[in-house]
Amino acid sequence: EVEDDEDVRLCEERLEREDGVPHDRDFDKDPVLVGGAAKDWNKCSVGCEFGFSATKTPDATFGIAPDPTVESILRSMESSQYYSENNIAVARGRGYKIVMTTSLSSDVPVGYFSWAEYDIMAPVPPKTKEALAAAFISNCGARNFRLQALEMLENLDVKIDSYGSCHRNHDGKVDKVETLKRYKFSLAFENSNEEDYVTEKFFQSLVTGAIPVVIGAPNIQEFSPGEGAILHIKELDDVPSIAKTMKHIASNQEAFNQSLRWKYDGPSDSFKALIDMAAVGPINYGCVGVYSAC
């Protein structure tokens, strides 16, 4: 065991050496300057400022920089299925040095997840609604099959209260999170099925103790807080079995409690590691990325 600990220490030291970026520049006195809206980022681990300077060329800027010596940064939380430039390969081809998107393969992932923004471990509130699920869908032209799936669920006698513009059967002027608290399920149907594209639809469901029924990221299970915590509709052929599972869980308190076991026992280590990524903050990571390129 002592030898194992020593191996780990030596490995960590080697990685730190290889990752180290030597600099003659004092970043406290000469901080990284990112061209953009004026903003000081005081909590960044390296000196970093946002804004414009008449006397200093920025180290980086959001958008394509006209000066080839300035690093170009792409930052977006939209799906690349709607905005092709958000695809990492496309962004690289256009000249972006630092890519900040929802993809976990980005230089700086900018996910929707955060311990600070979402009270993920909030207690499970009483489920008082007769309907099994709530839906908030307003883009009726999504580039996937989410509306067809919603219709199929309804045809299979899964009662759904729809508050969005699509298939609305309830007044949409409600607080989404407060409303979701009263349902056993939430239809976390994204507007595109893209890896790592997981939005507030999913995380708000977790907050409210409404089991997410997901159409979206093919790797959504990697975002699950625990075993059996989510239901994933990968294709329309899955809808009948998902409807059956929803009815079973809704009528069986033990099964419902098991799906939310993570709320009581704590989420998986992988889920905690995922959400912890947001603790540093994407802007901080972005500054470090620019720092490494300086």
GROMACS .gro file of C-alpha atoms in nm:
model
  294
    1GLU     CA    1   0.000   0.000   0.000
    2VAL     CA    2   0.292   0.234   0.081
    3GLU     CA    3   0.440   0.160  -0.261
    4ASP     CA    4   0.103   0.237  -0.423
    5ASP     CA    5   0.087   0.573  -0.244
    6GLU     CA    6   0.441   0.652  -0.358
    7ASP     CA    7   0.352   0.562  -0.717
    8VAL     CA    8   0.052   0.795  -0.702
    9ARG     CA    9   0.265   1.079  -0.562
   10LEU     CA   10   0.532   1.036  -0.831
   11CYS     CA   11   0.265   1.019  -1.101
   12GLU     CA   12   0.104   1.340  -0.973
   13GLU     CA   13   0.442   1.515  -0.964
   14ARG     CA   14   0.518   1.406  -1.321
   15LEU     CA   15   0.180   1.529  -1.445
   16GLU     CA   16   0.225   1.862  -1.271
   17ARG     CA   17   0.566   1.904  -1.436
   18GLU     CA   18   0.430   1.817  -1.779
   19ASP     CA   19   0.129   2.043  -1.737
   20GLY     CA   20   0.334   2.331  -1.605
   21VAL     CA   21   0.365   2.633  -1.833
   22PRO     CA   22   0.677   2.840  -1.762
   23HIS     CA   23   0.629   3.217  -1.784
   24ASP     CA   24   0.846   3.522  -1.739
   25ARG     CA   25   0.533   3.736  -1.729
   26ASP     CA   26   0.397   3.841  -1.389
   27PHE     CA   27   0.023   3.791  -1.432
   28ASP     CA   28  -0.054   3.982  -1.112
   29LYS     CA   29   0.107   4.296  -1.252
   30ASP     CA   30   0.027   4.222  -1.616
   31PRO     CA   31  -0.301   4.023  -1.610
   32VAL     CA   32  -0.452   3.837  -1.900
   33LEU     CA   33  -0.667   4.080  -2.099
   34VAL     CA   34  -0.970   3.937  -2.276
   35GLY     CA   35  -1.134   4.180  -2.515
   36GLY     CA   36  -1.504   4.216  -2.449
   37ALA     CA   37  -1.749   4.377  -2.211
   38ALA     CA   38  -1.564   4.548  -1.929
   39LYS     CA   39  -1.544   4.316  -1.632
   40ASP     CA   40  -1.293   4.229  -1.363
   41TRP     CA   41  -1.278   3.865  -1.260
   42ASN     CA   42  -1.131   3.888  -0.911
   43LYS     CA   43  -1.171   3.520  -0.823
   44CYS     CA   44  -0.971   3.382  -1.112
   45SER     CA   45  -0.661   3.181  -1.021
   46VAL     CA   46  -0.457   3.393  -1.263
   47GLY     CA   47  -0.470   3.768  -1.312
   48CYS     CA   48  -0.744   3.825  -1.567
   49GLU     CA   49  -0.942   4.125  -1.687
   50PHE     CA   50  -1.219   4.177  -1.940
   51GLY     CA   51  -1.253   4.497  -2.136
   52PHE     CA   52  -1.069   4.719  -2.379
   53SER     CA   53  -0.742   4.904  -2.348
   54ALA     CA   54  -0.606   5.184  -2.562
   55THR     CA   55  -0.250   5.093  -2.470
   56LYS     CA   56  -0.253   4.714  -2.459
   57THR     CA   57  -0.334   4.452  -2.720
   58PRO     CA   58  -0.564   4.188  -2.568
   59ASP     CA   59  -0.436   3.834  -2.524
   60ALA     CA   60  -0.767   3.699  -2.649
   61THR     CA   61  -1.110   3.812  -2.758
   62PHE     CA   62  -1.455   3.664  -2.798
   63GLY     CA   63  -1.518   3.612  -3.167
   64ILE     CA   64  -1.265   3.592  -3.448
   65ALA     CA   65  -0.979   3.830  -3.376
   66PRO     CA   66  -0.858   4.038  -3.674
   67ASP     CA   67  -0.508   4.033  -3.523
   68PRO     CA   68  -0.350   3.685  -3.570
   69THR     CA   69  -0.149   3.731  -3.249
   70VAL     CA   70  -0.472   3.750  -3.046
   71GLU     CA   71  -0.639   3.424  -2.945
   72SER     CA   72  -0.998   3.387  -3.066
   73ILE     CA   73  -1.258   3.249  -2.821
   74LEU     CA   74  -1.590   3.090  -2.910
   75ARG     CA   75  -1.839   3.077  -2.623
   76SER     CA   76  -2.190   2.936  -2.668
   77MET     CA   77  -2.438   2.718  -2.481
   78GLU     CA   78  -2.649   2.643  -2.789
   79SER     CA   79  -2.667   2.312  -2.972
   80SER     CA   80  -2.442   2.270  -3.273
   81GLN     CA   81  -2.740   2.115  -3.452
   82TYR     CA   82  -2.884   2.467  -3.468
   83TYR     CA   83  -2.557   2.658  -3.481
   84SER     CA   84  -2.303   2.454  -3.678
   85GLU     CA   85  -2.018   2.684  -3.579
   86ASN     CA   86  -2.047   2.544  -3.225
   87ASN     CA   87  -1.916   2.209  -3.348
   88ILE     CA   88  -1.561   2.188  -3.218
   89ALA     CA   89  -1.409   2.080  -3.551
   90VAL     CA   90  -1.594   2.356  -3.736
   91ALA     CA   91  -1.484   2.612  -3.477
   92ARG     CA   92  -1.123   2.504  -3.513
   93GLY     CA   93  -1.154   2.532  -3.890
   94ARG     CA   94  -1.277   2.888  -3.854
   95GLY     CA   95  -0.973   2.978  -3.646
   96TYR     CA   96  -1.095   2.960  -3.287
   97LYS     CA   97  -0.816   2.872  -3.046
   98ILE     CA   98  -1.033   2.831  -2.735
   99VAL     CA   99  -1.374   2.666  -2.766
  100MET     CA  100  -1.626   2.702  -2.481
  101THR     CA  101  -1.945   2.501  -2.544
  102THR     CA  102  -2.164   2.248  -2.366
  103SER     CA  103  -1.950   1.967  -2.508
  104LEU     CA  104  -1.736   1.813  -2.236
  105SER     CA  105  -1.469   1.778  -2.506
  106SER     CA  106  -1.443   2.157  -2.535
  107ASP     CA  107  -1.133   2.335  -2.416
  108VAL     CA  108  -1.359   2.493  -2.156
  109PRO     CA  109  -1.694   2.314  -2.106
  110VAL     CA  110  -1.975   2.555  -2.021
  111GLY     CA  111  -2.249   2.323  -1.903
  112TYR     CA  112  -2.583   2.415  -1.753
  113PHE     CA  113  -2.494   2.229  -1.433
  114SER     CA  114  -2.396   2.401  -1.109
  115TRP     CA  115  -2.433   2.342  -0.735
  116ALA     CA  116  -2.477   2.718  -0.691
  117GLU     CA  117  -2.755   2.758  -0.947
  118TYR     CA  118  -2.952   2.444  -0.869
  119ASP     CA  119  -3.049   2.317  -0.525
  120ILE     CA  120  -3.008   1.963  -0.651
  121MET     CA  121  -3.024   1.799  -0.308
  122ALA     CA  122  -3.345   1.978  -0.203
  123PRO     CA  123  -3.590   1.744  -0.024
  124VAL     CA  124  -3.853   1.571  -0.236
  125PRO     CA  125  -4.179   1.771  -0.203
  126PRO     CA  126  -4.526   1.609  -0.185
  127LYS     CA  127  -4.652   1.500  -0.525
  128THR     CA  128  -5.006   1.633  -0.542
  129LYS     CA  129  -5.089   1.641  -0.914
  130GLU     CA  130  -5.315   1.378  -1.066
  131ALA     CA  131  -5.130   1.397  -1.398
  132LEU     CA  132  -4.816   1.185  -1.416
  133ALA     CA  133  -4.595   1.442  -1.583
  134ALA     CA  134  -4.548   1.807  -1.670
  135ALA     CA  135  -4.409   1.941  -1.996
  136PHE     CA  136  -4.270   2.285  -2.080
  137ILE     CA  137  -4.205   2.280  -2.455
  138SER     CA  138  -4.224   2.599  -2.659
  139ASN     CA  139  -4.014   2.527  -2.968
  140CYS     CA  140  -4.257   2.325  -3.178
  141GLY     CA  141  -4.005   2.283  -3.459
  142ALA     CA  142  -3.737   2.095  -3.268
  143ARG     CA  143  -3.495   1.882  -3.467
  144ASN     CA  144  -3.588   1.558  -3.299
  145PHE     CA  145  -3.898   1.350  -3.226
  146ARG     CA  146  -4.001   1.503  -2.894
  147LEU     CA  147  -4.351   1.614  -2.999
  148GLN     CA  148  -4.425   1.276  -3.154
  149ALA     CA  149  -4.313   1.112  -2.830
  150LEU     CA  150  -4.537   1.341  -2.626
  151GLU     CA  151  -4.835   1.250  -2.844
  152MET     CA  152  -4.756   0.880  -2.816
  153LEU     CA  153  -4.738   0.901  -2.437
  154GLU     CA  154  -5.076   1.072  -2.427
  155ASN     CA  155  -5.223   0.807  -2.660
  156LEU     CA  156  -5.094   0.545  -2.416
  157ASP     CA  157  -5.296   0.709  -2.136
  158VAL     CA  158  -5.006   0.888  -1.974
  159LYS     CA  159  -5.166   1.209  -1.851
  160ILE     CA  160  -4.944   1.509  -1.922
  161ASP     CA  161  -4.999   1.870  -1.819
  162SER     CA  162  -4.842   2.088  -2.090
  163TYR     CA  163  -4.751   2.445  -1.998
  164GLY     CA  164  -4.546   2.539  -2.305
  165SER     CA  165  -4.659   2.663  -2.644
  166CYS     CA  166  -4.665   2.310  -2.786
  167HIS     CA  167  -4.970   2.096  -2.698
  168ARG     CA  168  -5.061   2.344  -2.424
  169ASN     CA  169  -5.348   2.236  -2.202
  170HIS     CA  170  -5.260   2.449  -1.897
  171ASP     CA  171  -5.192   2.817  -1.838
  172GLY     CA  172  -4.823   2.869  -1.906
  173LYS     CA  173  -4.789   3.171  -1.677
  174VAL     CA  174  -4.652   2.972  -1.386
  175ASP     CA  175  -4.323   2.934  -1.204
  176LYS     CA  176  -4.168   2.631  -1.369
  177VAL     CA  177  -3.972   2.497  -1.073
  178GLU     CA  178  -4.257   2.544  -0.826
  179THR     CA  179  -4.494   2.374  -1.070
  180LEU     CA  180  -4.265   2.076  -1.132
  181LYS     CA  181  -4.247   2.007  -0.759
  182ARG     CA  182  -4.603   1.871  -0.767
  183TYR     CA  183  -4.538   1.609  -1.038
  184LYS     CA  184  -4.378   1.266  -1.021
  185PHE     CA  185  -4.228   1.303  -1.369
  186SER     CA  186  -4.092   1.585  -1.582
  187LEU     CA  187  -4.061   1.558  -1.959
  188ALA     CA  188  -3.705   1.684  -1.999
  189PHE     CA  189  -3.728   1.685  -2.378
  190GLU     CA  190  -3.440   1.881  -2.535
  191ASN     CA  191  -3.467   2.047  -2.876
  192SER     CA  192  -3.189   1.830  -3.019
  193ASN     CA  193  -3.021   1.499  -2.946
  194GLU     CA  194  -2.659   1.601  -2.907
  195GLU     CA  195  -2.394   1.451  -2.684
  196ASP     CA  196  -2.344   1.652  -2.362
  197TYR     CA  197  -2.623   1.896  -2.453
  198VAL     CA  198  -2.814   1.877  -2.124
  199THR     CA  199  -3.000   2.192  -2.022
  200GLU     CA  200  -3.196   2.331  -1.729
  201LYS     CA  201  -3.488   2.106  -1.828
  202PHE     CA  202  -3.296   1.814  -1.680
  203PHE     CA  203  -3.142   1.985  -1.379
  204GLN     CA  204  -3.466   2.156  -1.273
  205SER     CA  205  -3.627   1.813  -1.275
  206LEU     CA  206  -3.362   1.685  -1.035
  207VAL     CA  207  -3.414   1.983  -0.805
  208THR     CA  208  -3.788   1.923  -0.779
  209GLY     CA  209  -3.780   1.547  -0.731
  210ALA     CA  210  -3.966   1.497  -1.059
  211ILE     CA  211  -3.811   1.196  -1.232
  212PRO     CA  212  -3.669   1.319  -1.566
  213VAL     CA  213  -3.802   1.147  -1.876
  214VAL     CA  214  -3.535   1.246  -2.123
  215ILE     CA  215  -3.514   1.294  -2.496
  216GLY     CA  216  -3.181   1.450  -2.580
  217ALA     CA  217  -2.816   1.369  -2.522
  218PRO     CA  218  -2.735   1.010  -2.623
  219ASN     CA  219  -2.502   0.993  -2.321
  220ILE     CA  220  -2.759   1.125  -2.071
  221GLN     CA  221  -2.691   0.833  -1.836
  222GLU     CA  222  -2.349   0.989  -1.773
  223PHE     CA  223  -2.539   1.283  -1.619
  224SER     CA  224  -2.758   1.064  -1.398
  225PRO     CA  225  -2.722   1.117  -1.022
  226GLY     CA  226  -2.792   0.752  -0.947
  227GLU     CA  227  -2.903   0.417  -1.079
  228GLY     CA  228  -3.260   0.426  -1.209
  229ALA     CA  229  -3.285   0.802  -1.149
  230ILE     CA  230  -3.389   0.887  -1.505
  231LEU     CA  231  -3.587   0.740  -1.794
  232HIS     CA  232  -3.436   0.775  -2.140
  233ILE     CA  233  -3.635   0.767  -2.463
  234LYS     CA  234  -3.366   0.693  -2.721
  235GLU     CA  235  -3.611   0.646  -3.008
  236LEU     CA  236  -3.986   0.640  -3.065
  237ASP     CA  237  -3.994   0.262  -3.030
  238ASP     CA  238  -3.899   0.312  -2.663
  239VAL     CA  239  -4.214   0.509  -2.582
  240PRO     CA  240  -4.448   0.216  -2.499
  241SER     CA  241  -4.203   0.063  -2.251
  242ILE     CA  242  -4.131   0.403  -2.095
  243ALA     CA  243  -4.505   0.466  -2.058
  244LYS     CA  244  -4.542   0.130  -1.884
  245THR     CA  245  -4.253   0.210  -1.650
  246MET     CA  246  -4.396   0.553  -1.567
  247LYS     CA  247  -4.732   0.401  -1.474
  248HIS     CA  248  -4.564   0.137  -1.259
  249ILE     CA  249  -4.352   0.389  -1.070
  250ALA     CA  250  -4.644   0.628  -1.027
  251SER     CA  251  -4.860   0.357  -0.870
  252ASN     CA  252  -4.586   0.201  -0.657
  253GLN     CA  253  -4.447   0.420  -0.381
  254GLU     CA  254  -4.155   0.187  -0.320
  255ALA     CA  255  -4.052   0.206  -0.686
  256PHE     CA  256  -4.088   0.585  -0.682
  257ASN     CA  257  -3.874   0.612  -0.370
  258GLN     CA  258  -3.612   0.386  -0.526
  259SER     CA  259  -3.584   0.614  -0.830
  260LEU     CA  260  -3.512   0.902  -0.592
  261ARG     CA  261  -3.284   0.703  -0.362
  262TRP     CA  262  -2.999   0.932  -0.460
  263LYS     CA  263  -3.176   1.223  -0.289
  264TYR     CA  264  -3.140   1.044   0.044
  265ASP     CA  265  -2.816   0.851   0.004
  266GLY     CA  266  -2.637   1.114  -0.202
  267PRO     CA  267  -2.559   1.116  -0.575
  268SER     CA  268  -2.293   0.904  -0.741
  269ASP     CA  269  -1.929   1.010  -0.732
  270SER     CA  270  -1.932   1.059  -1.108
  271PHE     CA  271  -2.229   1.296  -1.081
  272LYS     CA  272  -2.062   1.496  -0.806
  273ALA     CA  273  -1.745   1.520  -1.013
  274LEU     CA  274  -1.949   1.646  -1.308
  275ILE     CA  275  -2.123   1.920  -1.110
  276ASP     CA  276  -1.798   2.011  -0.934
  277MET     CA  277  -1.660   2.116  -1.272
  278ALA     CA  278  -1.871   2.430  -1.242
  279ALA     CA  279  -1.722   2.523  -0.903
  280VAL     CA  280  -1.421   2.690  -1.063
  281GLY     CA  281  -1.634   2.860  -1.325
  282PRO     CA  282  -1.595   2.858  -1.703
  283ILE     CA  283  -1.463   3.214  -1.711
  284ASN     CA  284  -1.184   3.112  -1.474
  285TYR     CA  285  -1.105   2.813  -1.692
  286GLY     CA  286  -1.111   3.043  -1.992
  287CYS     CA  287  -0.859   3.275  -1.833
  288VAL     CA  288  -0.636   2.981  -1.750
  289GLY     CA  289  -0.668   2.863  -2.109
  290VAL     CA  290  -0.555   3.200  -2.238
  291TYR     CA  291  -0.279   3.206  -1.976
  292SER     CA  292  -0.152   2.870  -2.103
  293ALA     CA  293  -0.144   3.004  -2.458
  294CYS     CA  294   0.041   3.323  -2.368
   0.00000   0.00000   0.00000
